[in-house]
Amino acid sequence: MADLKTKSIKLLHDTKADIWSKAGRHLQYVTEHSKITNKILIQKSSVTHYTNAFEKSYYRHFEPFDFIHPETYFHVLKDVWVVGSEAHVFFEPDQLFSICSSLKGVAERKIRRPIPLLSQDIEEPVFILASRAPGNRGHFLVEHLARLTASGGIIKELGGCKYLVTAGHRKWQLPYLKKMDIPESDVIEANAGSTFCKKAYYVPTLCTGEIVTASLDRYYHDLRNRFLEGVKPSGKGAPVFLTRKDAPDRKLSNEDEIFSVAKSFFPDIESVALSKLSLDQQISLFRKAPVVMGAHSQSFRNVLFTSDALVVQLLQGFRKLSNEYYKWAQNYNYLGNIGNSLCLPLFSEIPFNTNQDWIYPADKFEKEMSRLMSLLNDQKYHLA
């Protein structure tokens, strides 16, 4: 019954968005409103010019990635609706608060609009943690926990609050929030449709763009310290190969063949599915791993917890800035560098179709691994 109710609520909201769009009742995208009662500066405008030194050594060339961090404010709002899985904020049923760059590309007809009669009401102050890609743990760590980390001091000064997460995602997000010293009782799951907040705290993503989205490194240093607290290395772990056999799409069709090549260079390497591990088990695994490799996926978010490791991401397509997987992989390489890990993307150099299964040429991978091992020996890199 609960699942049927959720589906019905979503359907009603989707229907309203579609009908209003077709009827010409378009959204008003606003950046200022009388319901914004306060704005507190979180970060000044800056740019991180990221250079992956190890990748440059391997390819003998590297074009720097720019992570653009706009001037960003912590917004105190009153009487607003938070709607849909990506937590669009409305001042009025047709007035969308539009300051988050990662949400600006969503088609109007796909943005659910508030239905006041069906809304869940929250009286207490609440931080809107929910945002885009709510089920993706990579986005959650790279973008949303960074927002929370940047806001922690202000929230404390304001006397604390509850935390609003997307419907259906509270359970898996709780262990992450526990690491942030947020009690389970303070985490509220939003309505699948509309949630009305008497007082809300809102911070957009801290880096512009939809793919190159990493925030300032100080936020990740803080996250790394919090998550590693109490996790003591108990000796050196085994090299790790991150499998995608349990993924819904983008499976590496010849993964067994690629794993066999990896095993010829690292005999003790183990194939691991993170879906079978708790958050603490994942942190411990990456904390101890001297090598982490596999097909690019959100699993590589955990390289933030590596130290002096070798991290190899296998990517579809070519080493070009037009390759969205290359750009997204650099977010993870940026995290890995915080723990002094050596991060290297390798490319199939085969054209691909987004979200379809793919192959990585095994003979190519074997040659690349030989070159990689020679580079490690020649430059006297020492792995954990």
Short mmCIF file of C-alpha atoms in Angstrom, two decimals:
data_model
loop_
_atom_site.label_atom_id
_atom_site.label_comp_id
_atom_site.label_asym_id
_atom_site.label_seq_id
_atom_site.Cartn_x
_atom_site.Cartn_y
_atom_site.Cartn_z
CA MET A 1 0.00 0.00 0.00
CA ALA A 2 2.82 2.41 0.88
CA ASP A 3 4.49 1.75 -2.48
CA LEU A 4 1.19 2.32 -4.31
CA LYS A 5 0.67 5.59 -2.43
CA THR A 6 4.16 6.78 -3.37
CA LYS A 7 3.62 5.92 -7.04
CA SER A 8 0.27 7.73 -7.01
CA ILE A 9 1.81 10.86 -5.47
CA LYS A 10 4.57 10.89 -8.08
CA LEU A 11 2.07 10.38 -10.90
CA LEU A 12 -0.10 13.28 -9.73
CA HIS A 13 2.90 15.60 -9.54
CA ASP A 14 4.21 14.48 -12.94
CA THR A 15 0.77 14.99 -14.46
CA LYS A 16 0.49 18.50 -13.04
CA ALA A 17 3.93 19.44 -14.39
CA ASP A 18 3.07 18.09 -17.84
CA ILE A 19 -0.37 19.73 -18.03
CA TRP A 20 0.81 23.13 -16.79
CA SER A 21 3.75 23.12 -19.23
CA LYS A 22 1.54 22.24 -22.19
CA ALA A 23 -1.04 24.84 -21.11
CA GLY A 24 1.61 27.56 -21.16
CA ARG A 25 1.75 27.99 -17.37
CA HIS A 26 5.50 28.15 -17.36
CA LEU A 27 7.76 28.22 -14.35
CA GLN A 28 9.24 31.47 -13.13
CA TYR A 29 12.93 30.92 -12.40
CA VAL A 30 13.86 33.30 -9.59
CA THR A 31 17.08 33.99 -7.72
CA GLU A 32 15.75 36.51 -5.18
CA HIS A 33 12.53 36.50 -3.14
CA SER A 34 11.04 37.99 -0.01
CA LYS A 35 10.99 34.50 1.53
CA ILE A 36 14.80 34.54 1.65
CA THR A 37 15.21 35.91 5.17
CA ASN A 38 19.01 35.72 5.35
CA LYS A 39 22.07 34.97 3.22
CA ILE A 40 25.42 34.02 4.78
CA LEU A 41 28.56 33.78 2.65
CA ILE A 42 30.04 30.28 2.62
CA GLN A 43 32.75 30.59 0.01
CA LYS A 44 34.24 33.30 -2.16
CA SER A 45 34.62 32.86 -5.90
CA SER A 46 37.75 30.88 -6.85
CA VAL A 47 39.12 28.33 -9.32
CA THR A 48 41.07 25.15 -8.60
CA HIS A 49 43.48 24.43 -11.47
CA TYR A 50 43.83 20.67 -11.05
CA THR A 51 46.81 18.84 -12.51
CA ASN A 52 47.11 15.09 -12.11
CA ALA A 53 50.90 14.76 -11.89
CA PHE A 54 50.95 10.96 -12.22
CA GLU A 55 48.71 11.00 -15.29
CA LYS A 56 51.01 13.62 -16.78
CA SER A 57 54.01 11.37 -16.15
CA TYR A 58 52.31 8.43 -17.85
CA TYR A 59 50.99 10.26 -20.93
CA ARG A 60 53.70 12.98 -20.97
CA HIS A 61 50.95 15.55 -21.27
CA PHE A 62 48.06 16.77 -19.16
CA GLU A 63 45.57 19.52 -19.84
CA PRO A 64 44.56 20.97 -16.45
CA PHE A 65 40.98 20.67 -15.28
CA ASP A 66 39.37 23.73 -13.79
CA PHE A 67 37.01 23.24 -10.86
CA ILE A 68 35.10 26.52 -10.69
CA HIS A 69 33.86 27.45 -7.23
CA PRO A 70 31.35 30.33 -7.42
CA GLU A 71 30.56 32.76 -4.64
CA THR A 72 28.09 30.74 -2.60
CA TYR A 73 25.68 31.58 0.18
CA PHE A 74 23.87 29.68 2.90
CA HIS A 75 20.22 30.70 2.43
CA VAL A 76 17.65 30.87 5.21
CA LEU A 77 14.18 30.43 3.71
CA LYS A 78 10.64 30.54 5.07
CA ASP A 79 7.44 28.87 3.88
CA VAL A 80 8.84 26.98 0.90
CA TRP A 81 8.01 23.72 -0.82
CA VAL A 82 10.64 21.08 -1.57
CA VAL A 83 9.42 18.96 -4.46
CA GLY A 84 10.48 15.77 -6.24
CA SER A 85 13.45 13.46 -5.90
CA GLU A 86 15.93 16.23 -6.73
CA ALA A 87 14.47 18.62 -4.12
CA HIS A 88 13.50 21.58 -6.27
CA VAL A 89 12.68 24.53 -4.01
CA PHE A 90 9.52 26.59 -4.70
CA PHE A 91 8.52 29.90 -3.15
CA GLU A 92 5.10 29.68 -4.82
CA PRO A 93 3.56 26.89 -6.93
CA ASP A 94 5.00 28.47 -10.09
CA GLN A 95 8.12 30.17 -8.66
CA LEU A 96 11.23 27.97 -8.66
CA PHE A 97 14.31 28.99 -6.68
CA SER A 98 16.92 28.57 -9.41
CA ILE A 99 20.50 29.11 -8.22
CA CYS A 100 21.96 25.60 -8.36
CA SER A 101 23.94 25.09 -11.58
CA SER A 102 23.58 21.30 -11.43
CA LEU A 103 19.77 21.54 -11.60
CA LYS A 104 19.45 24.19 -14.31
CA GLY A 105 19.50 21.77 -17.21
CA VAL A 106 16.31 19.94 -16.20
CA ALA A 107 13.46 20.30 -18.72
CA GLU A 108 10.50 22.25 -17.34
CA ARG A 109 8.03 19.43 -17.97
CA LYS A 110 10.18 17.12 -15.80
CA ILE A 111 10.18 19.43 -12.79
CA ARG A 112 7.44 18.40 -10.40
CA ARG A 113 5.47 21.31 -8.99
CA PRO A 114 4.05 21.55 -5.48
CA ILE A 115 0.58 20.27 -4.70
CA PRO A 116 -0.14 21.94 -1.31
CA LEU A 117 -3.04 19.65 -0.41
CA LEU A 118 -0.76 16.60 -0.64
CA SER A 119 2.27 18.10 1.07
CA GLN A 120 4.11 16.86 4.14
CA ASP A 121 4.58 19.76 6.58
CA ILE A 122 7.75 20.29 8.62
CA GLU A 123 7.67 22.87 11.41
CA GLU A 124 11.29 22.60 12.58
CA PRO A 125 14.26 24.20 10.78
CA VAL A 126 15.56 21.78 8.17
CA PHE A 127 18.69 21.65 6.00
CA ILE A 128 17.83 20.54 2.45
CA LEU A 129 20.41 17.84 1.86
CA ALA A 130 18.40 16.22 -0.92
CA SER A 131 19.38 17.30 -4.44
CA ARG A 132 20.23 15.85 -7.85
CA ALA A 133 21.03 12.17 -8.46
CA PRO A 134 19.82 11.16 -4.97
CA GLY A 135 20.60 7.46 -5.40
CA ASN A 136 24.15 7.97 -6.62
CA ARG A 137 26.65 7.61 -3.80
CA GLY A 138 29.32 9.35 -5.86
CA HIS A 139 27.23 12.51 -6.20
CA PHE A 140 26.28 12.24 -2.53
CA LEU A 141 29.89 12.25 -1.35
CA VAL A 142 31.42 14.60 -3.91
CA GLU A 143 28.64 17.21 -4.01
CA HIS A 144 26.13 16.91 -1.20
CA LEU A 145 28.30 15.98 1.79
CA ALA A 146 30.63 18.78 0.69
CA ARG A 147 27.66 21.18 0.97
CA LEU A 148 26.92 19.84 4.41
CA THR A 149 30.54 20.12 5.54
CA ALA A 150 30.73 23.72 4.34
CA SER A 151 27.53 24.54 6.24
CA GLY A 152 28.34 22.84 9.54
CA GLY A 153 29.62 25.90 11.38
CA ILE A 154 26.68 28.07 10.37
CA ILE A 155 24.15 25.39 11.31
CA LYS A 156 25.76 25.15 14.75
CA GLU A 157 25.59 28.93 15.21
CA LEU A 158 21.89 28.85 14.27
CA GLY A 159 21.17 26.25 16.95
CA GLY A 160 21.05 23.12 14.83
CA CYS A 161 18.34 21.67 12.61
CA LYS A 162 16.89 18.56 11.03
CA TYR A 163 18.15 17.21 7.70
CA LEU A 164 15.87 16.53 4.74
CA VAL A 165 16.78 13.64 2.43
CA THR A 166 15.06 12.25 -0.65
CA ALA A 167 12.24 9.75 -0.20
CA GLY A 168 13.52 6.18 -0.33
CA HIS A 169 17.18 7.03 0.37
CA ARG A 170 17.29 7.64 4.10
CA LYS A 171 18.38 4.12 5.03
CA TRP A 172 21.62 4.04 3.03
CA GLN A 173 22.47 7.68 3.76
CA LEU A 174 22.19 7.30 7.54
CA PRO A 175 25.65 5.67 8.00
CA TYR A 176 27.24 8.58 6.11
CA LEU A 177 25.42 11.14 8.23
CA LYS A 178 26.37 9.30 11.41
CA LYS A 179 30.00 10.01 10.44
CA MET A 180 29.00 13.68 10.39
CA ASP A 181 27.77 13.39 14.00
CA ILE A 182 24.14 13.69 12.91
CA PRO A 183 21.80 11.49 14.97
CA GLU A 184 19.31 9.28 13.17
CA SER A 185 16.41 11.14 14.81
CA ASP A 186 17.46 14.35 13.02
CA VAL A 187 17.20 12.85 9.52
CA ILE A 188 13.79 13.34 7.90
CA GLU A 189 12.71 11.65 4.68
CA ALA A 190 10.88 14.00 2.33
CA ASN A 191 7.50 13.26 0.84
CA ALA A 192 7.69 11.63 -2.59
CA GLY A 193 5.80 14.66 -3.90
CA SER A 194 5.74 17.94 -1.93
CA THR A 195 7.23 18.83 1.44
CA PHE A 196 6.33 22.20 3.00
CA CYS A 197 9.03 23.69 5.22
CA LYS A 198 8.27 26.54 7.61
CA LYS A 199 12.01 27.27 7.84
CA ALA A 200 14.62 25.77 5.54
CA TYR A 201 18.36 26.08 5.01
CA TYR A 202 19.55 25.79 1.42
CA VAL A 203 23.00 25.67 -0.15
CA PRO A 204 23.50 24.96 -3.88
CA THR A 205 26.35 22.80 -5.16
CA LEU A 206 29.72 24.40 -4.50
CA CYS A 207 31.17 23.90 -7.99
CA THR A 208 29.58 24.95 -11.28
CA GLY A 209 28.77 22.42 -13.96
CA GLU A 210 27.11 19.01 -14.11
CA ILE A 211 30.17 16.76 -14.53
CA VAL A 212 33.30 18.49 -13.21
CA THR A 213 31.75 19.02 -9.78
CA ALA A 214 34.42 18.69 -7.08
CA SER A 215 34.43 21.35 -4.38
CA LEU A 216 37.34 22.96 -2.54
CA ASP A 217 39.80 20.39 -1.22
CA ARG A 218 39.40 21.57 2.38
CA TYR A 219 35.91 20.07 2.47
CA TYR A 220 37.25 16.66 1.43
CA HIS A 221 40.09 16.81 3.94
CA ASP A 222 37.43 17.32 6.60
CA LEU A 223 35.28 14.47 5.27
CA ARG A 224 38.30 12.17 5.04
CA ASN A 225 39.29 12.91 8.63
CA ARG A 226 35.75 12.33 9.89
CA PHE A 227 35.26 9.07 8.02
CA LEU A 228 38.66 7.66 8.90
CA GLU A 229 38.31 8.50 12.58
CA GLY A 230 38.52 5.27 14.53
CA VAL A 231 39.53 3.25 11.44
CA LYS A 232 43.02 2.06 12.26
CA PRO A 233 45.01 0.29 9.55
CA SER A 234 45.47 -3.31 10.66
CA GLY A 235 48.25 -4.16 8.26
CA LYS A 236 48.45 -3.97 4.51
CA GLY A 237 45.42 -5.11 2.57
CA ALA A 238 45.16 -6.90 -0.75
CA PRO A 239 44.94 -5.12 -4.12
CA VAL A 240 41.29 -4.51 -5.03
CA PHE A 241 39.48 -4.89 -8.35
CA LEU A 242 36.07 -3.21 -8.27
CA THR A 243 33.60 -5.39 -10.15
CA ARG A 244 30.60 -4.07 -12.08
CA LYS A 245 28.94 -7.45 -12.52
CA ASP A 246 26.10 -6.38 -10.22
CA ALA A 247 25.58 -3.02 -11.97
CA PRO A 248 22.33 -2.28 -13.84
CA ASP A 249 24.18 -0.98 -16.91
CA ARG A 250 27.63 -0.15 -18.31
CA LYS A 251 28.94 -3.58 -17.38
CA LEU A 252 32.43 -4.44 -18.57
CA SER A 253 31.54 -7.38 -20.82
CA ASN A 254 35.03 -8.90 -20.73
CA GLU A 255 35.61 -8.19 -17.04
CA ASP A 256 36.88 -11.72 -16.32
CA GLU A 257 39.53 -11.33 -19.02
CA ILE A 258 40.59 -7.93 -17.68
CA PHE A 259 40.70 -9.27 -14.13
CA SER A 260 42.94 -12.12 -15.31
CA VAL A 261 45.39 -9.60 -16.79
CA ALA A 262 45.32 -7.58 -13.57
CA LYS A 263 46.01 -10.74 -11.58
CA SER A 264 49.13 -11.44 -13.67
CA PHE A 265 50.59 -8.17 -12.34
CA PHE A 266 49.06 -8.33 -8.85
CA PRO A 267 48.65 -12.04 -7.93
CA ASP A 268 46.84 -11.26 -4.66
CA ILE A 269 44.24 -8.96 -6.22
CA GLU A 270 40.64 -9.59 -5.14
CA SER A 271 37.42 -8.85 -7.02
CA VAL A 272 35.07 -6.90 -4.74
CA ALA A 273 31.42 -5.84 -5.07
CA LEU A 274 30.86 -2.84 -2.80
CA SER A 275 27.12 -3.50 -2.76
CA LYS A 276 27.82 -6.39 -0.38
CA LEU A 277 29.81 -4.29 2.11
CA SER A 278 28.74 -1.86 4.81
CA LEU A 279 30.10 1.69 4.73
CA ASP A 280 32.60 0.90 7.48
CA GLN A 281 33.77 -2.19 5.60
CA GLN A 282 34.23 -0.11 2.44
CA ILE A 283 36.25 2.53 4.29
CA SER A 284 38.47 -0.12 5.86
CA LEU A 285 38.94 -1.85 2.49
CA PHE A 286 40.10 1.32 0.75
CA ARG A 287 42.12 2.48 3.74
CA LYS A 288 44.32 -0.61 3.52
CA ALA A 289 44.36 -1.27 -0.24
CA PRO A 290 47.72 -0.67 -1.99
CA VAL A 291 46.00 -0.87 -5.39
CA VAL A 292 42.44 -0.10 -6.51
CA MET A 293 41.38 -0.66 -10.11
CA GLY A 294 38.37 -1.45 -12.25
CA ALA A 295 35.90 0.03 -14.70
CA HIS A 296 34.95 3.62 -13.90
CA SER A 297 31.94 3.82 -11.59
CA GLN A 298 30.65 5.60 -8.51
CA SER A 299 32.53 3.00 -6.43
CA PHE A 300 35.67 5.08 -6.98
CA ARG A 301 34.27 7.73 -4.63
CA ASN A 302 35.94 5.76 -1.86
CA VAL A 303 39.44 6.54 -3.15
CA LEU A 304 39.10 9.52 -0.80
CA PHE A 305 39.99 7.02 1.95
CA THR A 306 43.09 5.58 0.26
CA SER A 307 46.63 6.48 1.29
CA ASP A 308 49.65 6.22 -1.03
CA ALA A 309 47.79 3.74 -3.23
CA LEU A 310 47.72 3.15 -6.98
CA VAL A 311 44.27 3.91 -8.43
CA VAL A 312 43.49 2.86 -12.01
CA GLN A 313 40.15 3.66 -13.64
CA LEU A 314 39.30 1.98 -16.95
CA LEU A 315 37.22 4.32 -19.09
CA GLN A 316 35.14 4.04 -22.22
CA GLY A 317 36.18 6.13 -25.20
CA PHE A 318 39.15 8.38 -25.72
CA ARG A 319 41.34 10.68 -23.64
CA LYS A 320 39.57 13.84 -24.72
CA LEU A 321 37.89 16.55 -22.68
CA SER A 322 34.72 15.89 -24.68
CA ASN A 323 34.51 12.46 -22.99
CA GLU A 324 32.11 12.93 -20.06
CA TYR A 325 33.45 9.82 -18.29
CA TYR A 326 36.97 11.25 -18.40
CA LYS A 327 35.74 14.48 -16.85
CA TRP A 328 33.78 12.68 -14.13
CA ALA A 329 36.73 10.38 -13.40
CA GLN A 330 38.84 13.43 -12.60
CA ASN A 331 36.55 14.20 -9.67
CA TYR A 332 37.58 10.87 -8.17
CA ASN A 333 41.26 11.33 -9.07
CA TYR A 334 41.10 14.70 -7.29
CA LEU A 335 39.80 12.91 -4.17
CA GLY A 336 42.46 10.23 -4.41
CA ASN A 337 45.25 12.79 -4.56
CA ILE A 338 44.16 14.10 -1.14
CA GLY A 339 45.51 10.87 0.37
CA ASN A 340 48.63 11.04 -1.86
CA SER A 341 47.41 8.22 -4.06
CA LEU A 342 48.64 7.88 -7.66
CA CYS A 343 45.60 8.07 -9.94
CA LEU A 344 45.61 7.02 -13.58
CA PRO A 345 42.76 6.81 -16.11
CA LEU A 346 43.15 4.33 -18.98
CA PHE A 347 40.99 4.44 -22.10
CA SER A 348 39.43 1.74 -24.28
CA GLU A 349 39.84 3.97 -27.39
CA ILE A 350 36.65 2.47 -28.77
CA PRO A 351 33.57 4.61 -29.55
CA PHE A 352 30.75 3.92 -27.11
CA ASN A 353 27.06 4.42 -26.46
CA THR A 354 26.14 5.94 -23.10
CA ASN A 355 24.87 3.47 -20.47
CA GLN A 356 25.49 0.38 -22.60
CA ASP A 357 27.78 -2.55 -21.82
CA TRP A 358 31.27 -2.27 -23.25
CA ILE A 359 34.65 -3.96 -23.58
CA TYR A 360 38.22 -2.97 -22.81
CA PRO A 361 40.76 -4.61 -25.15
CA ALA A 362 42.70 -7.08 -23.00
CA ASP A 363 45.90 -6.93 -25.07
CA LYS A 364 45.87 -3.14 -24.81
CA PHE A 365 45.37 -3.33 -21.05
CA GLU A 366 48.29 -5.75 -20.69
CA LYS A 367 50.62 -3.40 -22.57
CA GLU A 368 49.42 -0.44 -20.51
CA MET A 369 49.99 -2.29 -17.27
CA SER A 370 53.53 -3.20 -18.34
CA ARG A 371 54.24 0.44 -19.08
CA LEU A 372 52.66 1.48 -15.79
CA MET A 373 54.80 -0.94 -13.77
CA SER A 374 57.93 0.30 -15.57
CA LEU A 375 56.98 3.90 -14.71
CA LEU A 376 56.52 2.97 -11.06
CA ASN A 377 59.93 1.27 -10.98
CA ASP A 378 61.78 3.94 -12.95
CA GLN A 379 60.48 6.83 -10.87
CA LYS A 380 60.76 4.85 -7.63
CA TYR A 381 57.14 5.31 -6.60
CA HIS A 382 56.37 3.46 -3.39
CA LEU A 383 52.86 2.09 -2.95
CA ALA A 384 51.27 1.58 0.47
#
